[in-house]
């Protein structure tokens, strides 16, 4: 596990670049992650998805299913990949500070 | 001299079966010698460290790979299985040891030219170790580092015209038996249907959109050489619906001992002379065969096309000419609620380009499962939870007796309100008019 520093903030991350503690999240985190996730600028659309993921995680303790993410934000999977080239798991969840997806990935 | 001592693994170099230990050692040696002057992109001693950490696991009796791993290539949500060892200081060569799934050709036929190119690519950018093939079907490239993933993907797609396979909650890589390419029992072109469905559903394969994983497998006949009935959520199994074609001369040749039964499959042991009564007629599960004046007769209406008689007398009995396939759904391993094999959904459908009818059935199932499936609920579990009748109506069919092995024995039978005269809205007062308290 590694510590990284960005814009004066410290984040503890794993090998895949996921935040170890959700509570450590800050807007700087999204800024830090974006490059490695192929994103040049965080637009309103990105932000909407990040906000939804965070609210959902706070309320339910899990990340939403892709279907729920699409239905709730109005973004089709195709659009989500346009925004987050690595997809909702590796791209959006990482940027939102959610824990790393698990299972038979 | 090997980097790590591997006394336990060394024992697996003896015995007659090809030893994976000897092979990995050979590759480790090759990398050290590097006769071809390859610019290795990951540690040269990756194979030594793999053997080292495996030896440690043999000693400890436990795995030394960390939990999970989320890596991949841009544009796709799967295809790479990330993996990190939990002793990176001792075994830096396998600190990153990701697996890439590469989509295999159907039936797994190759040219040495293709394999040579793939090996050159993997030798330079990976460990040089593979799995030919993963159980789902993929070519498995075993062990590389994160920075190499996009490089390999670029090479695969730009220079080899080859894509990644699937992983995650999506359509996984489809696979088929070798079908018509070299089997006289293939009831449809399994390779072609598998290929066409793989192409059609590339999006579903590369970008997980499902509640959970979903697999297709294509068997040319009920012998099930790709085991679709046990290993795919949607299993396509070839069959025919007209008569078995009988060559009576060849039947006589079998009886006369001129042709060995089962293609000679049991020649390693003396089972006595071939006895058609004992080995075929009395073993037919529906007892629909008999001999009459030295001729073999089959009551095809009662044949369940189990393949037994064809398997015993391949030169005398052949599949019918009116061919198609059955679709079975729901196979899965035990987690969560128990193992399942496929249940018959579509008894017979013709296999005709451009396969629209088959696509409609697939999409009908997906539409239902994508909407109703809970997180990480396989199709088979949704069928248990909501009922086979729902699956049947999801593909626009009506229930037929072939849908069940036997009717239910419990009477907990639901009725739709519209099917019951008067419906469910009842007033107790009306009832009381006739029945006092
Ligand atoms: C002519 C009279 C009756 C008929 C034709 C009748 C018929 C039935 C039938 C067909 C069932 C369903 C059987 C099953 O679940 O496998 C049933 C269940 C039941 N009957 Fe009757 N019954 C009669 C009288 C009674 C009486 C008088 C009682 C109680 C005082 C009673 C109590 C029950 C109970 C508790 C069950 C439910 C069993 C369960 O849920 O497993 N029945 N009856
Ligand atoms: C605290 C009291 C009771 C409890 C907790 C109870 C609970 C249950 C439960 C859980 C069932 C099964 C429901 C199902 O099929 O899913 C059932 C069925 C049934 N109970 Fe009771 N019960 C109680 C009292 C009674 C009494 C006093 C009677 C009759 C005088 C009765 C008659 C029945 C009958 C006939 C059924 C079967 C209904 C059917 O087959 O659809 N129960 N009960
Ligand atoms: S499943 Fe049937 S058609 Fe396919 S290879 Fe096996 S025997 Fe032949
Ligand atoms: S295929 Fe099976 S059921 Fe049909 S006739 Fe042959 S042995 Fe009997």
mmCIF file of C-alpha atoms in Angstrom, chain B residues 163-300:
data_model
loop_
_atom_site.group_PDB
_atom_site.id
_atom_site.type_symbol
_atom_site.label_atom_id
_atom_site.label_comp_id
_atom_site.label_asym_id
_atom_site.label_seq_id
_atom_site.Cartn_x
_atom_site.Cartn_y
_atom_site.Cartn_z
ATOM 1 C CA UNK B 163 -9.507 -9.001 -29.365
ATOM 2 C CA UNK B 164 -9.635 -9.627 -25.640
ATOM 3 C CA UNK B 165 -12.045 -12.096 -24.093
ATOM 4 C CA UNK B 166 -14.609 -11.318 -21.446
ATOM 5 C CA UNK B 167 -14.567 -11.053 -17.680
ATOM 6 C CA UNK B 168 -16.837 -9.482 -15.085
ATOM 7 C CA UNK B 169 -20.622 -9.138 -15.070
ATOM 8 C CA UNK B 170 -21.002 -9.506 -18.804
ATOM 9 C CA UNK B 171 -21.242 -11.942 -21.664
ATOM 10 C CA UNK B 172 -18.135 -14.085 -21.269
ATOM 11 C CA UNK B 173 -16.217 -15.521 -24.180
ATOM 12 C CA UNK B 174 -18.455 -18.010 -26.029
ATOM 13 C CA UNK B 175 -17.073 -21.412 -27.008
ATOM 14 C CA UNK B 176 -18.181 -24.386 -29.092
ATOM 15 C CA UNK B 177 -17.354 -27.971 -29.934
ATOM 16 C CA UNK B 178 -15.451 -28.381 -33.171
ATOM 17 C CA UNK B 179 -18.770 -29.153 -34.889
ATOM 18 C CA UNK B 180 -18.996 -29.694 -38.625
ATOM 19 C CA UNK B 181 -15.272 -29.081 -39.039
ATOM 20 C CA UNK B 182 -14.600 -32.727 -38.232
ATOM 21 C CA UNK B 183 -17.544 -34.491 -36.689
ATOM 22 C CA UNK B 184 -20.278 -36.322 -38.579
ATOM 23 C CA UNK B 185 -22.813 -35.744 -35.787
ATOM 24 C CA UNK B 186 -22.788 -31.945 -35.843
ATOM 25 C CA UNK B 187 -26.395 -30.825 -36.368
ATOM 26 C CA UNK B 188 -25.385 -27.245 -37.180
ATOM 27 C CA UNK B 189 -22.217 -25.265 -37.769
ATOM 28 C CA UNK B 190 -21.282 -24.649 -34.141
ATOM 29 C CA UNK B 191 -18.193 -22.648 -35.033
ATOM 30 C CA UNK B 192 -20.101 -20.293 -37.279
ATOM 31 C CA UNK B 193 -22.958 -19.696 -34.817
ATOM 32 C CA UNK B 194 -20.482 -19.202 -31.984
ATOM 33 C CA UNK B 195 -18.479 -16.762 -34.099
ATOM 34 C CA UNK B 196 -21.539 -14.825 -35.245
ATOM 35 C CA UNK B 197 -22.950 -14.522 -31.722
ATOM 36 C CA UNK B 198 -19.544 -13.428 -30.416
ATOM 37 C CA UNK B 199 -19.409 -10.684 -33.062
ATOM 38 C CA UNK B 200 -23.035 -9.658 -32.585
ATOM 39 C CA UNK B 201 -22.655 -9.179 -28.849
ATOM 40 C CA UNK B 202 -19.183 -7.586 -28.637
ATOM 41 C CA UNK B 203 -20.601 -4.686 -26.613
ATOM 42 C CA UNK B 204 -22.140 -7.011 -24.072
ATOM 43 C CA UNK B 205 -18.855 -8.896 -23.897
ATOM 44 C CA UNK B 206 -16.516 -5.954 -23.395
ATOM 45 C CA UNK B 207 -18.593 -3.623 -21.223
ATOM 46 C CA UNK B 208 -20.271 -5.308 -18.272
ATOM 47 C CA UNK B 209 -23.965 -4.314 -18.251
ATOM 48 C CA UNK B 210 -25.506 -7.382 -16.645
ATOM 49 C CA UNK B 211 -26.514 -8.261 -13.086
ATOM 50 C CA UNK B 212 -23.842 -10.962 -13.244
ATOM 51 C CA UNK B 213 -21.816 -13.086 -15.657
ATOM 52 C CA UNK B 214 -23.498 -14.861 -18.580
ATOM 53 C CA UNK B 215 -22.089 -17.590 -20.781
ATOM 54 C CA UNK B 216 -22.950 -19.079 -24.173
ATOM 55 C CA UNK B 217 -21.754 -22.481 -25.314
ATOM 56 C CA UNK B 218 -22.536 -24.343 -28.508
ATOM 57 C CA UNK B 219 -22.656 -28.134 -28.738
ATOM 58 C CA UNK B 220 -23.238 -29.692 -32.143
ATOM 59 C CA UNK B 221 -25.165 -32.633 -30.718
ATOM 60 C CA UNK B 222 -26.300 -34.059 -27.367
ATOM 61 C CA UNK B 223 -22.893 -35.665 -26.720
ATOM 62 C CA UNK B 224 -21.949 -32.256 -25.353
ATOM 63 C CA UNK B 225 -18.235 -32.022 -26.161
ATOM 64 C CA UNK B 226 -18.087 -28.416 -24.902
ATOM 65 C CA UNK B 227 -20.333 -29.291 -21.924
ATOM 66 C CA UNK B 228 -22.699 -26.414 -22.616
ATOM 67 C CA UNK B 229 -25.455 -27.961 -20.499
ATOM 68 C CA UNK B 230 -23.308 -27.661 -17.385
ATOM 69 C CA UNK B 231 -21.167 -24.637 -18.095
ATOM 70 C CA UNK B 232 -23.243 -22.006 -19.845
ATOM 71 C CA UNK B 233 -26.201 -19.888 -18.810
ATOM 72 C CA UNK B 234 -27.551 -20.360 -22.290
ATOM 73 C CA UNK B 235 -26.735 -23.680 -23.831
ATOM 74 C CA UNK B 236 -27.238 -24.422 -27.540
ATOM 75 C CA UNK B 237 -27.350 -28.132 -28.315
ATOM 76 C CA UNK B 238 -27.824 -29.485 -31.807
ATOM 77 C CA UNK B 239 -30.418 -32.112 -32.692
ATOM 78 C CA UNK B 240 -32.675 -33.290 -35.529
ATOM 79 C CA UNK B 241 -36.395 -33.947 -35.742
ATOM 80 C CA UNK B 242 -36.798 -36.430 -38.599
ATOM 81 C CA UNK B 243 -35.610 -40.019 -38.865
ATOM 82 C CA UNK B 244 -32.225 -41.511 -38.046
ATOM 83 C CA UNK B 245 -30.716 -42.605 -41.350
ATOM 84 C CA UNK B 246 -29.917 -46.320 -41.325
ATOM 85 C CA UNK B 247 -27.472 -48.046 -43.664
ATOM 86 C CA UNK B 248 -28.609 -51.673 -43.296
ATOM 87 C CA UNK B 249 -25.526 -53.047 -45.053
ATOM 88 C CA UNK B 250 -23.307 -51.373 -42.517
ATOM 89 C CA UNK B 251 -25.569 -52.672 -39.728
ATOM 90 C CA UNK B 252 -24.956 -56.175 -41.068
ATOM 91 C CA UNK B 253 -21.232 -55.491 -41.173
ATOM 92 C CA UNK B 254 -21.290 -54.508 -37.493
ATOM 93 C CA UNK B 255 -23.248 -57.654 -36.653
ATOM 94 C CA UNK B 256 -20.841 -59.711 -38.753
ATOM 95 C CA UNK B 257 -17.880 -58.338 -36.820
ATOM 96 C CA UNK B 258 -16.413 -56.476 -39.787
ATOM 97 C CA UNK B 259 -16.597 -53.098 -38.095
ATOM 98 C CA UNK B 260 -15.623 -52.454 -34.504
ATOM 99 C CA UNK B 261 -18.360 -50.916 -32.355
ATOM 100 C CA UNK B 262 -17.973 -47.336 -31.040
ATOM 101 C CA UNK B 263 -15.221 -46.615 -33.562
ATOM 102 C CA UNK B 264 -13.021 -49.053 -31.655
ATOM 103 C CA UNK B 265 -13.228 -46.990 -28.460
ATOM 104 C CA UNK B 266 -13.249 -50.075 -26.214
ATOM 105 C CA UNK B 267 -10.562 -52.037 -28.036
ATOM 106 C CA UNK B 268 -8.283 -51.865 -24.998
ATOM 107 C CA UNK B 269 -10.266 -54.602 -23.320
ATOM 108 C CA UNK B 270 -11.922 -57.835 -24.447
ATOM 109 C CA UNK B 271 -15.673 -57.226 -24.259
ATOM 110 C CA UNK B 272 -16.499 -60.192 -26.493
ATOM 111 C CA UNK B 273 -17.950 -60.053 -29.994
ATOM 112 C CA UNK B 274 -20.323 -57.186 -30.796
ATOM 113 C CA UNK B 275 -23.891 -58.056 -29.817
ATOM 114 C CA UNK B 276 -26.352 -55.566 -31.261
ATOM 115 C CA UNK B 277 -29.187 -56.740 -28.975
ATOM 116 C CA UNK B 278 -27.120 -56.278 -25.867
ATOM 117 C CA UNK B 279 -25.142 -53.203 -26.791
ATOM 118 C CA UNK B 280 -27.704 -51.198 -28.683
ATOM 119 C CA UNK B 281 -31.284 -52.406 -28.650
ATOM 120 C CA UNK B 282 -31.468 -53.234 -24.950
ATOM 121 C CA UNK B 283 -29.706 -50.015 -24.007
ATOM 122 C CA UNK B 284 -31.931 -47.658 -25.977
ATOM 123 C CA UNK B 285 -33.547 -45.587 -23.197
ATOM 124 C CA UNK B 286 -36.965 -45.533 -24.838
ATOM 125 C CA UNK B 287 -36.887 -49.134 -26.132
ATOM 126 C CA UNK B 288 -37.792 -47.888 -29.581
ATOM 127 C CA UNK B 289 -35.418 -50.140 -31.539
ATOM 128 C CA UNK B 290 -35.751 -53.725 -32.688
ATOM 129 C CA UNK B 291 -34.404 -56.177 -35.270
ATOM 130 C CA UNK B 292 -36.697 -57.499 -37.970
ATOM 131 C CA UNK B 293 -35.463 -59.970 -40.602
ATOM 132 C CA UNK B 294 -31.888 -58.973 -39.944
ATOM 133 C CA UNK B 295 -32.727 -55.311 -40.306
ATOM 134 C CA UNK B 296 -32.498 -52.653 -37.636
ATOM 135 C CA UNK B 297 -35.765 -50.779 -37.089
ATOM 136 C CA UNK B 298 -36.273 -47.540 -35.168
ATOM 137 C CA UNK B 299 -39.579 -46.020 -34.098
ATOM 138 C CA UNK B 300 -38.301 -42.475 -34.451
#
